[in-house]
Amino acid sequence: MSNQVVSTPVQADPSHASGADAATHGEVIGIRGGVVDVRFPQASPRIHDLLYAGSLALEVASLLESGAVRCMALAPVRGLGLGMPVRATGMPIQVPVGDAVLGRMLNVFGEPIDNKPAPASDIRRSIHQPPPALEDRVVHSDILETGIKAIDLLSPIERGGKTGLFGGAGVGKTVLITELINNTVQHYQGVSLFCGIGERSREAEELYREMGDAGVRDKTVMLFGQMNEAPGVRFLVGKTALTMAEYFRDDQKQDVLLLIDNIFRFVQAGAEVSGLMGRMPSRVGYQPTLATELASLEERITSTRNGAITSIQAVYVPADDFTDPAAAHIFSHLSASVVLSRKRASEGLYPAVDPLGSASVMLTPAMVGQRHYDIARAVRRTLAEYEDLRDIIAMLGMEELSAADRATVARARRLERFLTQPFFTTGSFTGNDGKRVPVKDTLDGCETILNQTEFDDNETDYYMIGSLKDLKAKS
Ligand SMILES: Nc1ncnc2c1ncn2[C@@H]1O[C@H](COP(=O)(O)OP(=O)(O)OP(=O)(O)O)[C@@H](O)[C@H]1O
């Protein structure tokens, strides 16, 4: 199964059949990793055109002098040599769109990697599209409930907006995005697209199986350009996903849920390509075109009068440094950010959502209601006060605290534990059955803890439960 995902078949060469003329023929004049230079003696192709050197697909990335072009290779360049002939197709990568791609696992060309025949769609679209015009965009003011307590309470997801799941290596981004798929896709009125960029093929395989088990594969499209694939593929697969999402939104007038794991790998692939293209690196070694490349993808993820694209994107944060230019740029595109903290993960407080670092534009009284807003603020305040008291507790012990501070600590520790939650997707290795908690129960639970004055119960009873009703069952 996993070797299905890792394979990088190339798109059937359309110029082959049509008998391309001399103007479409060039030769390889330079190879530098995944970047290939080609000279065309007559008319040179345009930016984004697809070329073929044998069966190796290339995409024109920039124009050089005297009919030469610089291209990204879309598969390993092994076997390619200087002087080899190259054919231009005269068009960009075009992928199938529409119902035929539903239930399928595809690559950057929209070709199957699930051992089934190619999607039978008459409609193909170029993967390079402009973002919708400003006047066509609409802002939705609706919340997508996830059933995950920490997210629904502190960083509600905007329907038609973009949410980022930020975190360093191994803090639970993939687990969280898989749980979000499990909790939202089944209840979502529309289609879902999952785009795997630069992650492990094993995760793709697991996801494919889980989608099948959850019975949601039929209204989901899965696209992969994984870790082992050429940087050009990792750079473009997000655009393939967007092209399919745009068709569902604009032509079929459907709402689309777009999940991306991991958008940082798109930036990273751009940096790899940029280095090979010979561009001077910019801050922290990133490509000088980071902001425009990211915008070319993010600006297309938007809602119009036709339908909404709600996107949830995992964002790897290198070395847990949130000032990293890639993380900072991605952050600026989002309406909600869920920050995962290594400290909480190391304490086993999963999902490791940082209550003080996570935020959402939806967390206002007008959007979530005054009660939700007040409870979220009180939870944050209590946890922030506990953070401040931690050093004193570490040095002097709990005994030195005033009665009021001791009550704050007791409430905060109960809140921290109450905001953990068993996941459906981790049930097999934690032994805890997953729980989907309605936001009403989350608010009731937090309110009860915030109003608590007697602390004779056991704080560990609050760990890994769903709503407070489970606490009674547990004790
Ligand atoms: N909600 C959870 N419940 C229990 N364990 C979890 C949970 N989330 C994460 N973990 C543990 O943390 C490990 C890493 O999680 P995950 O693969 O999601 O991290 P990641 O942030 O995607 O990592 P990477 O950046 O390396 O891809 C999991 O294999 C699991 O053991």
XYZ file of C-alpha atoms and ligand atoms in Angstrom:
506
model
C 0.000 0.000 0.000
C 2.631 2.512 1.057
C 4.661 1.921 -2.101
C 1.566 3.092 -3.969
C 1.940 6.454 -2.337
C 5.663 6.767 -2.918
C 5.534 6.044 -6.638
C 5.909 9.049 -8.926
C 4.358 8.098 -12.244
C 4.519 10.862 -14.830
C 1.652 12.302 -16.814
C 0.978 10.796 -20.232
C 2.821 12.950 -22.738
C 0.154 14.650 -24.879
C 2.633 16.078 -27.440
C 3.817 12.582 -28.212
C 0.545 11.617 -29.816
C -0.074 14.932 -31.568
C 3.277 14.916 -33.404
C 4.897 18.078 -32.072
C 6.703 20.341 -34.590
C 10.317 21.532 -34.449
C 9.399 24.657 -32.454
C 8.456 22.446 -29.524
C 11.798 20.623 -29.418
C 14.733 21.581 -27.242
C 17.688 19.966 -25.533
C 18.936 19.660 -21.976
C 21.824 22.095 -21.358
C 22.155 21.919 -17.570
C 21.141 19.682 -14.653
C 21.441 20.786 -11.022
C 19.593 18.446 -8.679
C 15.884 18.873 -9.370
C 16.443 21.899 -11.624
C 17.008 21.373 -15.351
C 17.939 23.976 -18.011
C 16.637 23.440 -21.528
C 17.370 25.421 -24.709
C 14.785 25.750 -27.464
C 16.342 26.933 -30.755
C 13.035 28.395 -31.930
C 10.134 29.713 -29.804
C 10.732 29.044 -26.108
C 7.859 27.812 -23.928
C 6.054 29.985 -21.365
C 6.337 29.960 -17.583
C 4.444 26.969 -16.067
C 4.463 25.012 -19.350
C 4.931 21.292 -19.030
C 7.874 19.716 -20.879
C 9.026 16.134 -21.238
C 12.572 14.784 -21.388
C 11.776 11.184 -22.238
C 9.215 10.278 -19.604
C 10.517 12.847 -17.097
C 8.089 15.755 -16.618
C 9.509 19.274 -16.181
C 7.725 22.527 -15.392
C 9.121 25.818 -16.690
C 9.965 27.987 -13.685
C 11.873 30.880 -15.292
C 13.004 32.142 -18.657
C 16.728 32.560 -19.331
C 18.421 34.338 -22.225
C 18.471 33.129 -25.864
C 15.573 30.691 -25.843
C 16.651 28.803 -22.719
C 14.320 28.002 -19.826
C 14.951 26.790 -16.268
C 12.634 24.014 -15.116
C 11.661 22.097 -11.987
C 11.854 18.327 -12.430
C 8.711 16.538 -11.261
C 10.402 13.190 -10.650
C 13.985 12.129 -9.845
C 16.401 13.213 -12.610
C 18.315 9.920 -12.577
C 19.210 8.903 -16.139
C 18.870 12.411 -17.550
C 21.908 13.617 -19.541
C 23.095 16.800 -21.240
C 21.970 17.030 -24.860
C 18.906 14.837 -24.337
C 15.878 15.960 -26.372
C 12.991 17.746 -24.649
C 9.466 18.220 -25.970
C 7.210 21.118 -25.010
C 3.502 20.373 -24.605
C 2.457 24.017 -24.946
C 0.285 23.856 -21.834
C 0.612 23.719 -18.060
C -0.163 20.683 -15.885
C -3.868 19.962 -16.209
C -5.654 17.790 -13.684
C -9.054 16.067 -13.738
C -11.732 17.740 -11.601
C -15.302 16.965 -10.557
C -17.078 13.941 -9.085
C -14.723 11.490 -10.795
C -11.921 12.362 -8.356
C -14.037 11.700 -5.246
C -12.967 8.650 -3.262
C -9.600 8.604 -5.006
C -5.954 8.869 -3.971
C -4.042 10.873 -6.574
C -0.666 12.471 -7.264
C 0.292 15.971 -8.399
C -0.864 15.198 -11.978
C -4.232 13.895 -10.780
C -3.050 10.376 -11.650
C -4.115 7.440 -9.481
C -1.849 6.067 -6.764
C -4.539 3.759 -5.381
C -4.203 0.933 -7.900
C -7.413 1.913 -9.660
C -7.999 3.257 -13.205
C -7.461 6.971 -13.920
C -10.408 9.196 -12.856
C -12.890 9.263 -15.739
C -13.386 13.006 -15.996
C -13.851 14.966 -19.245
C -12.932 18.196 -17.533
C -9.306 19.091 -16.863
C -8.055 22.343 -15.344
C -4.665 24.014 -15.224
C -3.256 23.916 -11.698
C -2.214 27.576 -11.999
C -5.229 29.795 -11.417
C -5.559 33.375 -10.183
C -7.216 33.933 -6.783
C -10.859 35.144 -6.845
C -11.317 38.888 -7.360
C -11.792 40.941 -4.198
C -15.414 41.760 -5.006
C -16.272 38.049 -5.342
C -15.045 37.134 -1.864
C -17.384 36.816 1.064
C -16.760 36.534 4.770
C -18.662 33.817 6.588
C -19.451 34.321 10.224
C -20.113 30.805 11.261
C -18.262 28.306 13.435
C -17.238 24.786 12.517
C -17.671 22.740 15.688
C -14.964 20.092 16.038
C -15.961 18.315 19.250
C -12.421 18.898 20.538
C -12.797 20.817 23.792
C -9.607 22.887 23.736
C -10.185 24.023 20.143
C -13.919 24.770 20.369
C -13.395 26.724 23.596
C -10.233 28.714 22.926
C -9.686 28.804 19.188
C -13.001 28.193 17.384
C -12.589 27.318 13.717
C -14.178 29.675 11.209
C -16.302 28.059 8.517
C -14.846 29.410 5.289
C -11.680 30.518 7.067
C -8.136 29.212 7.424
C -6.924 27.555 10.610
C -3.317 26.607 11.332
C -2.156 23.856 13.695
C 1.318 25.018 14.708
C 3.896 22.871 16.445
C 7.454 21.574 16.450
C 8.395 17.991 15.630
C 6.315 15.290 17.290
C 3.912 17.413 19.355
C 0.811 15.898 17.750
C -0.059 17.876 14.597
C -0.767 14.834 12.459
C -2.769 13.125 15.218
C -4.836 16.285 15.672
C -5.507 16.779 11.963
C -6.523 13.111 11.661
C -8.899 13.528 14.604
C -10.331 16.665 13.000
C -10.966 14.661 9.834
C -12.653 11.986 11.898
C -14.841 14.515 13.732
C -15.702 16.939 10.954
C -15.781 15.085 7.622
C -18.688 12.848 8.675
C -20.739 15.867 9.751
C -19.660 18.128 6.906
C -22.216 19.044 4.260
C -19.899 19.106 1.277
C -16.745 17.454 0.027
C -13.374 17.111 1.703
C -9.901 17.214 0.236
C -6.821 16.029 2.044
C -3.487 17.183 0.688
C -0.340 15.538 2.060
C 2.753 17.625 1.369
C 6.234 16.359 2.225
C 5.209 14.073 5.085
C 5.725 10.353 5.583
C 4.083 7.884 3.201
C 3.207 5.697 6.200
C 0.922 8.470 7.483
C -0.752 8.694 4.073
C -1.394 4.974 4.057
C -2.845 5.069 7.599
C -5.089 7.958 6.679
C -6.376 6.188 3.572
C -7.304 3.189 5.702
C -8.888 5.319 8.446
C -10.990 7.212 5.889
C -12.255 3.862 4.641
C -13.012 2.648 8.186
C -14.858 5.882 9.000
C -16.908 5.483 5.790
C -16.042 8.974 4.523
C -13.756 8.049 1.630
C -16.525 8.435 -0.965
C -16.782 12.179 -0.443
C -13.080 12.748 0.029
C -10.182 13.280 -2.374
C -6.656 12.520 -1.197
C -3.643 14.041 -2.890
C -0.057 13.293 -2.007
C 3.373 14.684 -2.801
C 5.369 13.089 -0.013
C 8.805 13.413 1.575
C 10.608 11.177 -0.896
C 9.292 12.941 -3.983
C 11.010 15.677 -6.005
C 10.843 19.215 -4.537
C 8.903 20.313 -7.629
C 6.145 17.814 -6.765
C 5.956 18.976 -3.133
C 5.831 22.547 -4.388
C 2.939 21.947 -6.816
C 0.721 19.346 -5.166
C -1.021 22.016 -3.043
C -2.031 23.766 -6.264
C -3.443 20.521 -7.639
C -5.575 20.222 -4.489
C -6.714 23.841 -4.764
C -7.689 23.387 -8.420
C -9.957 20.479 -7.503
C -11.369 22.395 -4.517
C -12.097 25.443 -6.694
C -14.062 23.326 -9.154
C -16.276 21.967 -6.368
C -16.748 25.508 -5.006
C -17.250 27.447 -8.249
C -18.835 24.981 -10.661
C -20.676 22.636 -8.314
C -21.436 25.349 -5.704
C -20.431 23.075 -2.836
C -18.683 23.765 0.443
C -15.215 22.270 0.656
C -13.131 21.233 3.630
C -9.443 21.365 2.688
C -6.947 19.751 5.040
C -3.243 20.222 4.426
C -0.460 18.335 6.195
C 2.016 20.062 6.101
C 2.009 23.560 4.601
C 5.541 24.233 5.901
C 6.797 21.547 3.499
C 5.436 23.622 0.617
C 7.592 26.554 1.743
C 10.530 24.208 2.254
C 10.163 22.745 -1.258
C 10.125 26.319 -2.623
C 13.375 27.002 -0.741
C 14.988 23.864 -2.179
C 13.993 24.814 -5.715
C 15.062 28.427 -5.199
C 18.526 27.354 -4.048
C 18.959 25.072 -7.048
C 17.770 27.879 -9.356
C 20.684 29.955 -8.116
C 18.694 32.651 -6.282
C 20.342 34.370 -3.325
C 18.816 33.115 -0.083
C 16.971 35.578 2.105
C 16.379 35.646 5.892
C 17.253 32.362 7.697
C 18.147 30.838 4.313
C 14.604 30.961 2.939
C 13.866 31.896 -0.654
C 13.525 35.651 -1.383
C 10.130 34.855 -2.939
C 8.697 33.202 0.214
C 5.874 35.721 0.706
C 4.681 35.694 -2.921
C 4.917 31.907 -3.261
C 2.896 31.401 -0.107
C 0.352 34.017 -1.164
C -0.048 32.332 -4.577
C -1.417 29.315 -2.696
C -3.085 30.855 0.373
C -4.911 33.606 -1.539
C -6.714 30.948 -3.565
C -8.083 29.363 -0.377
C -11.048 31.630 0.061
C -14.824 31.680 0.149
C -16.955 33.207 -2.579
C -20.682 33.601 -3.158
C -20.608 30.144 -4.755
C -19.329 28.271 -1.729
C -16.819 28.192 1.090
C -13.408 26.571 1.318
C -12.668 25.909 4.978
C -9.052 25.003 5.379
C -7.144 23.431 8.244
C -3.393 23.377 7.801
C -0.742 21.707 9.921
C 2.322 23.956 10.224
C 5.651 22.495 11.287
C 7.592 25.044 13.329
C 11.347 24.456 12.915
C 13.150 24.102 16.251
C 9.960 25.291 18.037
C 10.890 28.830 16.948
C 7.670 30.742 16.283
C 9.617 33.700 14.881
C 10.806 31.524 11.989
C 9.968 33.433 8.757
C 7.970 30.525 7.283
C 5.825 30.136 10.425
C 5.378 33.917 10.733
C 4.283 34.304 7.099
C 1.851 31.385 7.290
C 0.467 32.799 10.536
C -0.443 36.074 8.819
C -2.830 34.287 6.410
C -4.904 32.558 9.067
C -8.104 33.390 10.924
C -7.437 30.921 13.741
C -4.234 29.419 15.065
C -4.022 26.414 17.336
C -0.554 26.312 18.888
C 0.693 22.975 20.185
C 3.162 23.184 23.046
C 6.045 20.805 23.665
C 5.771 21.351 27.415
C 2.175 20.169 27.510
C 2.968 17.210 25.254
C 5.822 16.213 27.582
C 3.358 16.272 30.514
C 1.002 14.003 28.544
C -1.627 16.776 28.326
C -2.941 15.799 24.858
C -4.074 17.480 22.684
C -1.143 19.713 23.627
C -3.039 22.937 22.777
C -1.355 25.969 24.335
C -4.308 27.909 25.812
C -2.383 31.171 25.971
C -0.746 30.973 22.526
C -3.824 29.855 20.548
C -6.226 32.439 19.143
C -9.114 32.902 16.734
C -10.821 35.898 15.194
C -14.084 34.094 15.987
C -13.564 34.372 19.742
C -15.644 37.530 20.187
C -18.988 37.947 21.998
C -20.712 38.651 18.662
C -19.539 35.348 17.169
C -19.563 32.835 20.006
C -21.913 34.589 22.453
C -21.136 36.460 25.650
C -21.128 33.367 27.896
C -18.623 31.424 25.763
C -16.423 34.517 25.484
C -16.461 35.112 29.248
C -15.695 31.462 30.069
C -12.810 31.342 27.562
C -11.344 34.522 29.049
C -11.717 33.224 32.604
C -10.039 29.921 31.649
C -7.145 31.813 30.043
C -6.824 34.140 33.054
C -6.784 31.232 35.519
C -4.164 29.336 33.500
C -2.043 32.494 33.092
C -2.136 33.124 36.857
C -1.092 29.518 37.450
C 1.858 29.997 35.039
C 2.955 33.021 37.092
C 2.690 31.050 40.342
C 4.651 28.032 39.065
C 8.076 29.488 39.911
C 6.994 30.345 43.465
C 5.585 26.849 43.922
C 8.821 25.321 42.581
C 10.978 27.357 44.994
C 8.825 27.645 48.129
C 6.102 25.006 47.786
C 2.312 25.302 47.817
C 2.262 26.068 51.583
C 3.603 29.591 50.999
C 0.671 30.536 48.758
C -2.354 32.458 49.997
C -5.687 30.607 50.173
C -6.885 32.482 47.061
C -3.768 31.491 45.099
C -4.093 27.897 46.228
C -7.676 27.863 44.909
C -6.459 29.339 41.583
C -3.838 26.585 41.300
C -6.401 23.883 42.080
C -8.818 25.263 39.478
C -6.076 25.673 36.866
C -4.819 22.117 37.305
C -8.374 20.787 36.967
C -8.942 22.927 33.868
C -5.687 21.723 32.311
C -6.739 18.135 32.808
C -10.333 18.717 31.743
C -9.052 20.185 28.437
C -7.287 16.910 27.619
C -9.388 14.490 25.614
C -9.191 10.898 24.408
C -9.109 10.767 20.599
C -10.780 8.230 18.349
C -7.607 8.028 16.269
C -5.350 7.231 19.240
C -7.711 4.725 20.874
C -5.738 1.783 19.514
C -2.558 2.711 21.406
C -3.876 4.658 24.435
C -6.641 2.149 25.214
C -9.092 5.044 25.781
C -12.166 5.280 23.585
C -12.438 8.573 21.721
C -14.893 11.268 22.847
C -16.526 13.978 20.765
C -17.701 16.703 23.162
C -20.407 19.235 22.191
C -19.302 22.807 22.880
C -22.174 23.189 25.371
C -20.689 20.438 27.564
C -17.238 22.018 27.288
C -18.613 25.355 28.490
C -20.628 23.743 31.312
C -17.570 21.785 32.457
C -15.239 24.787 32.461
C -17.826 26.945 34.211
C -18.288 24.340 36.959
C -14.524 24.150 37.530
C -14.139 27.947 37.502
C -16.855 28.241 40.188
C -15.445 25.420 42.309
C -14.509 26.389 45.877
C -14.122 22.944 47.498
C -11.319 20.794 46.132
C -11.725 17.484 47.913
C -12.033 15.544 44.656
C -9.045 14.075 42.830
C -7.638 16.263 40.034
C -6.457 13.228 38.037
C -10.117 12.225 37.631
C -10.444 15.161 35.217
C -7.733 13.717 32.942
C -8.761 12.261 29.564
C -12.512 12.507 30.033
C -15.157 13.887 27.680
C -17.755 16.036 29.448
C -18.052 16.373 33.247
C -20.645 13.592 33.246
C -17.726 11.197 32.648
C -16.108 12.492 35.829
C -19.057 11.264 37.886
C -18.902 7.915 36.100
C -15.139 7.716 36.749
C -15.336 8.545 40.461
N -3.888 13.256 21.278
C -2.895 12.388 21.524
N -3.076 11.390 22.409
C -2.075 10.528 22.698
N -0.850 10.589 22.122
C -0.611 11.549 21.228
C -1.610 12.509 20.890
N -1.084 13.370 19.996
C 0.181 12.955 19.774
N 0.484 11.886 20.499
C 1.783 11.183 20.523
O 2.770 11.993 19.899
C 3.319 11.314 18.754
C 3.621 12.301 17.650
O 2.431 12.820 17.124
P 2.341 13.336 15.616
O 2.902 12.345 14.668
O 0.947 13.803 15.389
O 3.300 14.584 15.703
P 3.649 15.649 14.601
O 3.609 16.960 15.286
O 2.787 15.475 13.393
O 5.121 15.215 14.287
P 6.018 15.457 12.990
O 6.297 16.911 12.920
O 7.243 14.647 13.320
O 5.233 14.926 11.837
C 2.268 10.268 18.387
O 2.827 9.170 17.725
C 1.696 9.901 19.740
O 2.511 8.951 20.387
